[in-house]
Coordinates of C-alpha atoms and ligand atoms in Angstrom, one line a residue:
M18 CA 125.4 -2.4 -115.7
Q19 CA 121.8 -3.5 -116.5
K20 CA 121.0 -7.0 -117.9
F21 CA 118.1 -8.9 -119.1
I22 CA 117.2 -12.2 -117.4
V23 CA 115.1 -14.3 -119.8
K24 CA 113.5 -17.6 -118.9
G25 CA 112.7 -19.5 -122.1
G26 CA 109.8 -21.8 -122.8
S27 CA 106.7 -19.6 -122.7
R28 CA 104.8 -19.2 -125.9
L29 CA 104.0 -15.7 -127.0
R30 CA 100.4 -14.6 -127.2
G31 CA 98.6 -11.3 -127.4
E32 CA 98.5 -8.0 -129.2
L33 CA 101.2 -5.3 -129.4
K34 CA 101.2 -1.8 -130.8
L35 CA 104.3 -1.3 -132.8
Q36 CA 106.6 1.6 -131.8
G37 CA 107.5 4.5 -134.1
S38 CA 110.5 4.0 -136.4
K39 CA 113.9 4.8 -135.0
N40 CA 115.5 5.2 -138.4
S41 CA 112.7 7.6 -139.5
A42 CA 112.6 9.6 -136.2
L43 CA 116.3 10.4 -136.2
P44 CA 116.6 12.0 -139.7
I45 CA 113.2 13.8 -139.1
M46 CA 114.5 15.3 -135.9
A47 CA 117.6 16.4 -137.8
A48 CA 115.3 17.9 -140.5
S49 CA 113.5 20.0 -137.8
V50 CA 116.4 22.4 -137.9
L51 CA 115.4 23.4 -141.4
P52 CA 112.1 25.2 -140.9
E53 CA 112.2 28.5 -139.1
G54 CA 109.4 27.6 -136.7
Q55 CA 107.9 24.9 -134.5
C56 CA 107.4 21.3 -135.4
L57 CA 105.5 18.6 -133.6
I58 CA 106.8 15.1 -134.3
E59 CA 104.4 12.4 -133.1
N60 CA 104.8 8.7 -132.6
C61 CA 108.5 9.2 -131.8
P62 CA 109.9 6.2 -130.0
E63 CA 111.5 6.9 -126.6
L64 CA 115.0 5.5 -127.1
T65 CA 118.6 6.5 -126.2
D66 CA 119.3 7.4 -129.8
V67 CA 116.3 9.8 -129.9
Y68 CA 117.5 11.4 -126.6
S69 CA 121.0 11.9 -128.3
A70 CA 119.3 13.6 -131.2
S71 CA 117.4 15.9 -128.9
R72 CA 120.7 16.8 -127.1
I73 CA 122.2 17.7 -130.5
L74 CA 119.2 19.9 -131.3
N75 CA 119.5 21.7 -128.0
C76 CA 123.2 22.3 -128.6
L77 CA 122.4 23.9 -131.9
G78 CA 120.1 26.3 -130.2
C79 CA 116.9 24.5 -131.2
K80 CA 114.4 24.3 -128.4
C81 CA 113.5 20.6 -128.1
S82 CA 111.2 19.0 -125.6
F83 CA 110.1 15.4 -125.3
S84 CA 107.0 14.0 -123.7
K85 CA 104.9 10.8 -124.2
N86 CA 106.2 10.0 -127.7
K87 CA 105.8 13.6 -128.9
V88 CA 108.8 15.8 -129.7
M89 CA 108.3 19.6 -130.0
T90 CA 111.0 21.5 -131.7
D91 CA 111.5 25.2 -132.3
S92 CA 114.3 26.2 -134.6
S93 CA 113.3 29.9 -135.0
A94 CA 116.7 31.0 -133.8
L95 CA 119.6 28.6 -134.1
S96 CA 122.7 29.7 -132.2
S97 CA 125.4 27.2 -133.3
A98 CA 126.5 25.2 -136.3
E99 CA 128.8 22.9 -134.3
I100 CA 128.1 19.5 -132.9
P101 CA 130.5 18.4 -130.2
E102 CA 132.5 15.3 -130.8
K103 CA 131.0 13.5 -127.9
L104 CA 127.5 13.8 -129.2
M105 CA 128.6 12.9 -132.7
G106 CA 130.0 9.7 -131.3
E107 CA 126.8 8.6 -129.6
M108 CA 125.1 7.3 -132.8
R109 CA 125.5 6.9 -136.5
S110 CA 122.6 9.1 -137.3
S111 CA 124.4 12.2 -136.0
I112 CA 125.9 12.5 -139.5
V113 CA 122.6 13.4 -141.1
F114 CA 122.7 16.7 -139.0
M115 CA 125.5 17.7 -141.5
G116 CA 123.2 18.2 -144.5
A117 CA 120.4 19.8 -142.3
V118 CA 122.7 22.2 -140.5
L119 CA 124.4 23.1 -143.8
G120 CA 121.0 23.8 -145.4
R121 CA 120.0 26.1 -142.7
M122 CA 123.2 27.7 -141.4
K123 CA 125.4 27.4 -144.6
E124 CA 128.2 26.0 -142.4
C125 CA 128.7 23.2 -139.9
T126 CA 131.4 21.4 -137.9
V127 CA 130.9 17.7 -137.2
S128 CA 133.1 14.6 -136.7
I129 CA 133.1 10.9 -137.6
P130 CA 129.8 9.5 -136.2
G131 CA 129.5 6.6 -133.8
G132 CA 126.9 3.8 -133.9
C133 CA 126.9 0.0 -134.0
E134 CA 130.2 -1.7 -134.9
L135 CA 129.2 -3.5 -138.1
G136 CA 132.5 -3.2 -139.9
P137 CA 133.9 -0.1 -141.5
R138 CA 131.2 2.6 -142.0
P139 CA 132.8 5.3 -144.1
I140 CA 131.1 8.6 -144.9
D141 CA 132.9 9.2 -148.3
M142 CA 129.7 9.3 -150.2
H143 CA 128.2 12.0 -147.9
I144 CA 131.4 14.1 -148.2
S145 CA 131.7 13.9 -152.0
A146 CA 128.0 14.7 -152.4
M147 CA 128.3 17.8 -150.2
R148 CA 131.3 18.9 -152.1
K149 CA 129.3 18.6 -155.4
M150 CA 126.7 20.9 -153.7
G151 CA 129.2 23.7 -153.4
I152 CA 130.5 23.0 -149.9
D153 CA 134.1 23.3 -148.9
I154 CA 135.1 20.6 -146.5
R155 CA 138.3 20.2 -144.6
E156 CA 139.3 17.8 -141.9
T157 CA 141.5 18.9 -139.0
G158 CA 142.1 17.3 -135.6
G159 CA 139.2 14.8 -136.1
R160 CA 136.8 17.6 -136.9
I161 CA 135.1 18.0 -140.3
I162 CA 134.6 21.7 -141.1
C163 CA 132.1 22.5 -143.8
R164 CA 131.3 25.9 -145.4
T165 CA 129.2 26.8 -148.4
R166 CA 131.2 28.5 -151.1
S167 CA 128.4 31.0 -152.0
D168 CA 125.5 32.1 -149.9
R169 CA 123.6 28.8 -150.2
P170 CA 124.4 25.2 -151.1
K171 CA 124.0 24.6 -154.8
G172 CA 121.7 22.1 -156.5
A173 CA 123.7 19.3 -158.2
K174 CA 123.4 16.0 -160.0
I175 CA 124.7 13.3 -157.8
N176 CA 125.2 9.7 -158.8
L177 CA 125.6 7.4 -155.8
N178 CA 127.9 4.3 -156.2
F179 CA 125.6 2.5 -153.8
P180 CA 122.1 3.4 -152.5
S181 CA 123.3 4.5 -149.1
V182 CA 120.5 5.4 -146.7
G183 CA 122.4 8.0 -144.8
A184 CA 124.0 9.7 -147.8
T185 CA 120.6 9.9 -149.6
E186 CA 119.1 11.5 -146.4
N187 CA 122.0 14.0 -146.1
I188 CA 121.7 15.1 -149.7
I189 CA 117.9 15.6 -149.4
L190 CA 118.4 17.6 -146.2
C191 CA 121.0 19.9 -147.8
A192 CA 119.1 20.2 -151.1
V193 CA 115.7 21.3 -149.8
L194 CA 117.1 24.8 -149.0
A195 CA 119.7 24.8 -151.8
D196 CA 119.8 27.0 -154.8
G197 CA 118.3 25.1 -157.8
E198 CA 117.6 21.5 -158.6
T199 CA 119.3 18.5 -157.1
I200 CA 119.0 15.0 -158.7
I201 CA 120.0 11.9 -156.8
N202 CA 120.5 8.9 -159.0
N203 CA 120.8 5.4 -157.4
A204 CA 119.1 6.9 -154.3
A205 CA 118.2 4.6 -151.4
R206 CA 114.5 3.5 -151.6
E207 CA 114.0 2.6 -147.9
P208 CA 110.6 3.5 -146.6
E209 CA 112.3 5.7 -143.9
I210 CA 113.5 8.0 -146.8
S211 CA 109.9 8.5 -147.9
D212 CA 108.9 9.2 -144.4
L213 CA 111.6 11.9 -144.1
C214 CA 110.4 13.4 -147.5
G215 CA 106.8 13.3 -146.2
F216 CA 107.9 15.4 -143.2
L217 CA 109.8 17.8 -145.4
R218 CA 107.0 18.2 -147.9
K219 CA 104.7 19.1 -145.0
C220 CA 107.3 21.9 -144.2
G221 CA 106.9 23.1 -147.7
A222 CA 109.8 21.3 -149.5
D223 CA 109.6 20.3 -153.2
I224 CA 110.7 16.7 -153.5
K225 CA 109.7 14.1 -156.1
G226 CA 110.5 10.5 -156.7
D227 CA 111.3 9.3 -153.1
G228 CA 110.7 5.5 -153.0
E229 CA 112.3 5.3 -156.5
S230 CA 116.0 5.4 -157.5
R231 CA 115.8 8.9 -158.8
I232 CA 114.9 11.7 -156.4
I233 CA 114.5 15.3 -157.6
I234 CA 114.6 18.2 -155.2
N235 CA 113.9 21.8 -156.0
G236 CA 115.4 24.0 -153.4
R237 CA 113.2 26.6 -151.6
E238 CA 114.2 29.8 -149.9
K239 CA 112.5 28.9 -146.6
L240 CA 110.5 26.1 -144.9
H241 CA 107.9 26.3 -142.3
G242 CA 107.0 24.2 -139.3
C243 CA 104.5 21.3 -139.3
E244 CA 103.0 18.5 -137.4
Y245 CA 104.0 15.0 -138.5
S246 CA 103.6 11.4 -137.3
V247 CA 106.6 9.0 -137.7
M248 CA 105.9 5.7 -139.5
P249 CA 105.8 2.4 -137.5
D250 CA 109.1 0.7 -137.0
R251 CA 109.4 -2.2 -139.6
I252 CA 112.5 -3.7 -138.0
A253 CA 110.9 -3.8 -134.5
G254 CA 107.9 -5.5 -136.3
A255 CA 110.3 -8.1 -137.8
T256 CA 111.8 -8.6 -134.4
Y257 CA 108.5 -9.4 -132.6
L258 CA 107.4 -11.6 -135.5
S259 CA 110.8 -13.5 -135.3
M260 CA 110.5 -13.9 -131.5
T261 CA 107.0 -15.5 -132.0
A262 CA 108.4 -17.8 -134.8
A263 CA 111.2 -18.8 -132.4
A264 CA 109.2 -19.3 -129.2
G265 CA 105.9 -20.4 -130.7
G266 CA 102.5 -18.9 -130.1
E267 CA 100.3 -16.3 -131.9
I268 CA 100.4 -12.5 -131.8
I269 CA 98.9 -9.6 -133.6
L270 CA 101.0 -6.5 -134.3
R271 CA 99.0 -3.3 -134.5
N272 CA 100.1 0.0 -136.0
A273 CA 102.2 -2.2 -138.4
C274 CA 103.5 -1.1 -141.8
V275 CA 102.4 -4.1 -143.8
A276 CA 103.6 -3.1 -147.3
E277 CA 107.0 -1.9 -145.9
L278 CA 107.5 -5.3 -144.2
E279 CA 106.7 -7.3 -147.3
P280 CA 110.4 -8.2 -148.1
F281 CA 110.6 -9.7 -144.6
L282 CA 107.1 -11.3 -144.5
S283 CA 107.7 -13.2 -147.8
V284 CA 110.7 -14.9 -146.2
I285 CA 109.3 -15.7 -142.8
E286 CA 106.3 -17.1 -144.5
Q287 CA 108.5 -19.8 -145.9
T288 CA 109.2 -21.2 -142.4
G289 CA 105.6 -22.5 -142.2
C290 CA 104.3 -19.9 -139.8
T291 CA 100.7 -18.8 -140.5
L292 CA 100.6 -15.1 -141.5
N293 CA 97.6 -12.9 -142.1
T294 CA 97.7 -9.2 -142.8
G295 CA 95.0 -6.6 -142.6
E296 CA 94.9 -2.8 -142.5
N297 CA 97.9 -1.8 -140.3
K298 CA 98.0 -5.2 -138.7
I299 CA 99.9 -8.5 -138.9
Y300 CA 98.9 -11.8 -137.4
I301 CA 101.4 -14.6 -137.0
R302 CA 101.1 -18.1 -135.6
S303 CA 104.0 -20.5 -135.0
A304 CA 103.9 -24.1 -133.8
G305 CA 107.3 -23.5 -132.2
R306 CA 109.0 -25.9 -134.6
I307 CA 109.5 -24.0 -137.9
R308 CA 111.0 -25.0 -141.2
A309 CA 114.3 -23.8 -142.5
V310 CA 114.2 -21.2 -145.4
R311 CA 115.1 -23.1 -148.6
D312 CA 116.4 -20.1 -150.7
R313 CA 119.4 -18.2 -149.6
I314 CA 118.4 -15.1 -147.6
R315 CA 120.3 -12.3 -149.2
T316 CA 120.3 -8.9 -147.5
M317 CA 119.9 -6.1 -150.0
P318 CA 118.9 -2.5 -150.1
H319 CA 115.1 -2.0 -150.0
P320 CA 113.0 -3.7 -151.4
G321 CA 115.4 -6.6 -150.7
F322 CA 115.6 -8.4 -147.4
P323 CA 116.6 -5.9 -144.8
T324 CA 120.0 -6.3 -143.2
D325 CA 118.5 -5.1 -139.9
A326 CA 116.3 -8.2 -139.7
Q327 CA 119.0 -10.7 -140.5
A328 CA 120.1 -11.3 -136.8
V329 CA 116.5 -11.7 -135.4
L330 CA 115.4 -14.1 -138.2
M331 CA 118.6 -16.1 -137.7
A332 CA 117.8 -16.6 -134.1
A333 CA 114.4 -18.1 -135.1
L334 CA 116.0 -20.4 -137.7
C335 CA 118.5 -21.8 -135.1
T336 CA 115.8 -24.4 -134.1
A337 CA 114.2 -24.8 -137.5
D338 CA 114.0 -28.2 -139.3
G339 CA 116.8 -28.1 -141.9
T340 CA 119.5 -25.7 -143.0
S341 CA 119.2 -22.0 -143.8
V342 CA 121.8 -19.8 -145.5
F343 CA 122.2 -16.1 -145.1
E344 CA 124.3 -13.8 -147.4
E345 CA 125.0 -10.4 -145.8
N346 CA 125.6 -7.9 -148.5
I347 CA 125.3 -4.6 -146.7
F348 CA 127.8 -4.6 -143.9
D349 CA 131.2 -6.4 -143.6
C350 CA 130.8 -7.4 -140.0
R351 CA 127.2 -8.1 -139.2
Y352 CA 127.5 -11.7 -137.8
R353 CA 128.9 -10.7 -134.4
H354 CA 125.8 -12.1 -132.6
T355 CA 126.5 -15.7 -133.9
D356 CA 129.0 -16.5 -131.1
A357 CA 126.3 -15.9 -128.5
L358 CA 123.8 -18.0 -130.5
V359 CA 126.4 -20.8 -130.7
K360 CA 127.0 -20.5 -127.0
M361 CA 123.2 -21.2 -126.6
G362 CA 123.6 -24.4 -128.6
A363 CA 123.1 -23.2 -132.2
D364 CA 125.0 -24.8 -135.1
I365 CA 126.2 -21.8 -137.2
Q366 CA 129.2 -21.6 -139.6
V367 CA 130.3 -18.2 -140.8
M368 CA 132.4 -17.9 -143.9
G369 CA 132.9 -14.2 -144.9
K370 CA 129.5 -12.9 -146.0
I371 CA 127.8 -16.4 -145.7
A372 CA 126.3 -17.9 -142.5
V373 CA 125.0 -21.5 -142.6
I374 CA 122.5 -22.3 -139.9
K375 CA 121.8 -26.0 -139.3
G376 CA 118.6 -26.3 -137.2
V377 CA 119.2 -27.9 -133.8
K378 CA 116.5 -29.5 -131.6
H379 CA 117.0 -27.2 -128.6
L380 CA 118.8 -24.0 -127.6
Y381 CA 119.9 -23.7 -123.9
G382 CA 120.0 -20.7 -121.7
A383 CA 123.4 -19.0 -121.4
N384 CA 125.2 -15.9 -120.2
V385 CA 125.8 -13.8 -123.3
E386 CA 126.7 -10.2 -124.2
A387 CA 124.7 -8.0 -126.7
T388 CA 127.2 -7.2 -129.5
D389 CA 125.1 -4.5 -131.2
L390 CA 121.4 -3.4 -131.4
R391 CA 119.9 -6.1 -133.6
G392 CA 122.3 -8.8 -132.4
G393 CA 121.1 -8.1 -128.8
A394 CA 117.4 -8.4 -130.0
A395 CA 118.4 -11.7 -131.6
M396 CA 119.7 -13.0 -128.3
I397 CA 116.4 -12.2 -126.6
A398 CA 114.6 -14.1 -129.4
A399 CA 116.9 -17.1 -128.9
A400 CA 116.6 -16.9 -125.1
L401 CA 112.8 -17.0 -125.3
A402 CA 113.0 -20.2 -127.4
A403 CA 115.7 -21.8 -125.2
E404 CA 115.4 -24.2 -122.4
G405 CA 116.4 -22.6 -119.1
T406 CA 117.5 -19.1 -118.2
S407 CA 119.7 -16.7 -120.1
E408 CA 121.4 -13.6 -118.9
I409 CA 122.0 -10.9 -121.5
S410 CA 124.4 -8.1 -120.6
R411 CA 125.5 -4.9 -122.4
I412 CA 121.8 -4.2 -123.2
Y413 CA 122.4 -0.5 -123.7
H414 CA 122.8 -1.6 -127.4
V415 CA 119.2 -2.9 -127.4
D416 CA 117.9 0.3 -125.7
R417 CA 119.2 2.3 -128.6
G418 CA 116.5 1.0 -130.9
Y419 CA 113.7 -0.8 -129.0
E420 CA 111.3 1.1 -126.9
K421 CA 110.9 -0.7 -123.5
I422 CA 111.5 -4.1 -125.2
E423 CA 111.0 -6.0 -121.9
E424 CA 107.6 -4.5 -121.4
A425 CA 106.6 -5.4 -125.0
V426 CA 107.8 -9.0 -124.6
R427 CA 106.2 -9.4 -121.2
L428 CA 102.9 -8.1 -122.6
L429 CA 103.1 -11.0 -125.0
G430 CA 103.7 -13.5 -122.1
G431 CA 107.5 -13.8 -122.4
D432 CA 109.4 -14.2 -119.2
I433 CA 112.0 -11.3 -119.2
K434 CA 113.1 -8.9 -116.6
R435 CA 115.6 -6.0 -116.5
V436 CA 118.0 -6.1 -113.5
Q437 CA 120.7 -3.8 -112.4
Ligands
EPU501 N1 128.8 3.3 -147.1 C1 130.0 3.7 -147.6 N2 130.2 5.0 -147.8 C2 129.3 5.9 -147.3 C3 128.1 5.5 -146.8 C4 127.8 4.1 -146.7 O1 130.8 2.9 -148.0 O2 129.5 7.1 -147.5 C5 128.5 1.8 -147.0 C6 128.4 1.4 -145.5 O3 129.7 1.2 -144.9 C7 127.6 0.1 -145.6 C8 126.7 0.4 -146.7 O4 127.3 1.5 -147.5 O5 128.4 -1.0 -145.9 C9 125.3 0.8 -146.3 O6 125.3 1.9 -145.5 P1 124.1 3.0 -145.5 O7 124.7 4.3 -145.6 O8 123.0 2.6 -146.4 O9 123.6 2.8 -144.0 P2 123.5 3.8 -142.8 O10 122.8 5.0 -143.3 O11 124.7 3.9 -142.1 C10 121.1 3.0 -142.1 C11 120.4 2.5 -140.9 C12 121.0 1.1 -140.5 C13 120.7 0.2 -141.7 C14 121.3 0.7 -143.0 C15 121.0 -0.1 -144.2 C16 120.0 4.5 -139.7 C17 120.3 5.4 -138.5 N3 120.7 3.4 -139.8 O12 122.5 3.0 -141.9 O13 120.3 0.7 -139.4 O14 121.3 -1.1 -141.4 O15 120.8 2.0 -143.2 O16 119.6 -0.3 -144.3 O17 119.0 4.8 -140.4 C18 120.0 -0.4 -137.3 O18 118.9 0.2 -137.2 O19 120.3 -1.4 -136.6 C19 120.9 0.0 -138.4 C20 122.2 -0.4 -138.3

């Protein structure tokens, strides 16, 4: 099993071009089953989750090839509406194929998706929305069998109890080829939703209001192929900025989505790091010793502080002057990385959704296991700031979302290597 060996103590310095967004690329790849033709998806990160999405596409009969951050898909002739359980289990995003396959094939068979273990991750909102859109759904032997009652899914008014990212994406994907108008109230406003809508609009879809809480979709009879470039990954951006805050140094992120990162930037700025933003770029300088964040950091749906950046910022705050407090409001179990940080010398108390981080003078290298994608990235950030050498195992979690993270960190002067 591969591991990262990280020697702490080097300041980070240099420029990095940010990868394309994982959480945009995956629903966009699912969306590529909707048009009857070819799509070229550019700036697609090379990640294990993206490879899983391309295996799903192949198994549906969509021709999908991948080369140098470009994905070519051809869904002219789909041959199956069934996604095998094994592929469904490889990642959470497999569930958004449900809406897309239903939109195009009027039926689909899926199962409960996999993904990071962040506590219970039900799909009740996805299922009840699909039912409202005229889909019969039954569960048998772990399989979820879905069929449209008439010849197409039907437009519907859907009020989400919570602005779920995945449920919003699934509804949009099913609605673009549905019969009539679909209105989503309390829709997720994450930038990745707008990126998905940008792709679908280029394919001819009629969608209004993305980025707002009310999205209106008018179903079309057909969509056509297009060329599209995936937005930059705001969470990878938050990760490299947090690493620099933790280890000290100065870096410039290029191809960065400044406006989309604002909820994160406004918090990291409070640590005393110098931040400057320009067109598609972000500069950060950290003296190595940062300040705790005075206000409680509450993870919230966009435009709140992103849950996906909680772990990496926490790693930086472990050696800050003073005490910082996180409140995790999106997932029930998203502090699994804290044991590893404590093993490295951090002072962290977790009580339910609250984590209190008292800054310590030093972290020390340790042997730790990545618990999930962002937790693993937090361990790399902590290891870069620590005295001594850390060994991080189970890094397949990290490879699900970061494109060649060790090359990116080495480019910035960090001492990290991947070993077998
Ligand atoms: N939820 C339900 N029922 C549902 C759907 C969601 O109770 O039917 C709950 C979830 O259990 C969770 C909360 O609602 O407690 C938020 O879930 P949401 O559906 O918004 O998240 P998701 O679509 O499963 C995406 C990202 C996550 C990111 C969240 C929140 C992808 C592939 N995943 O997940 O990204 O944390 O939105 O922003 O887009 C990551 O990249 O590390 C990651 C976990």
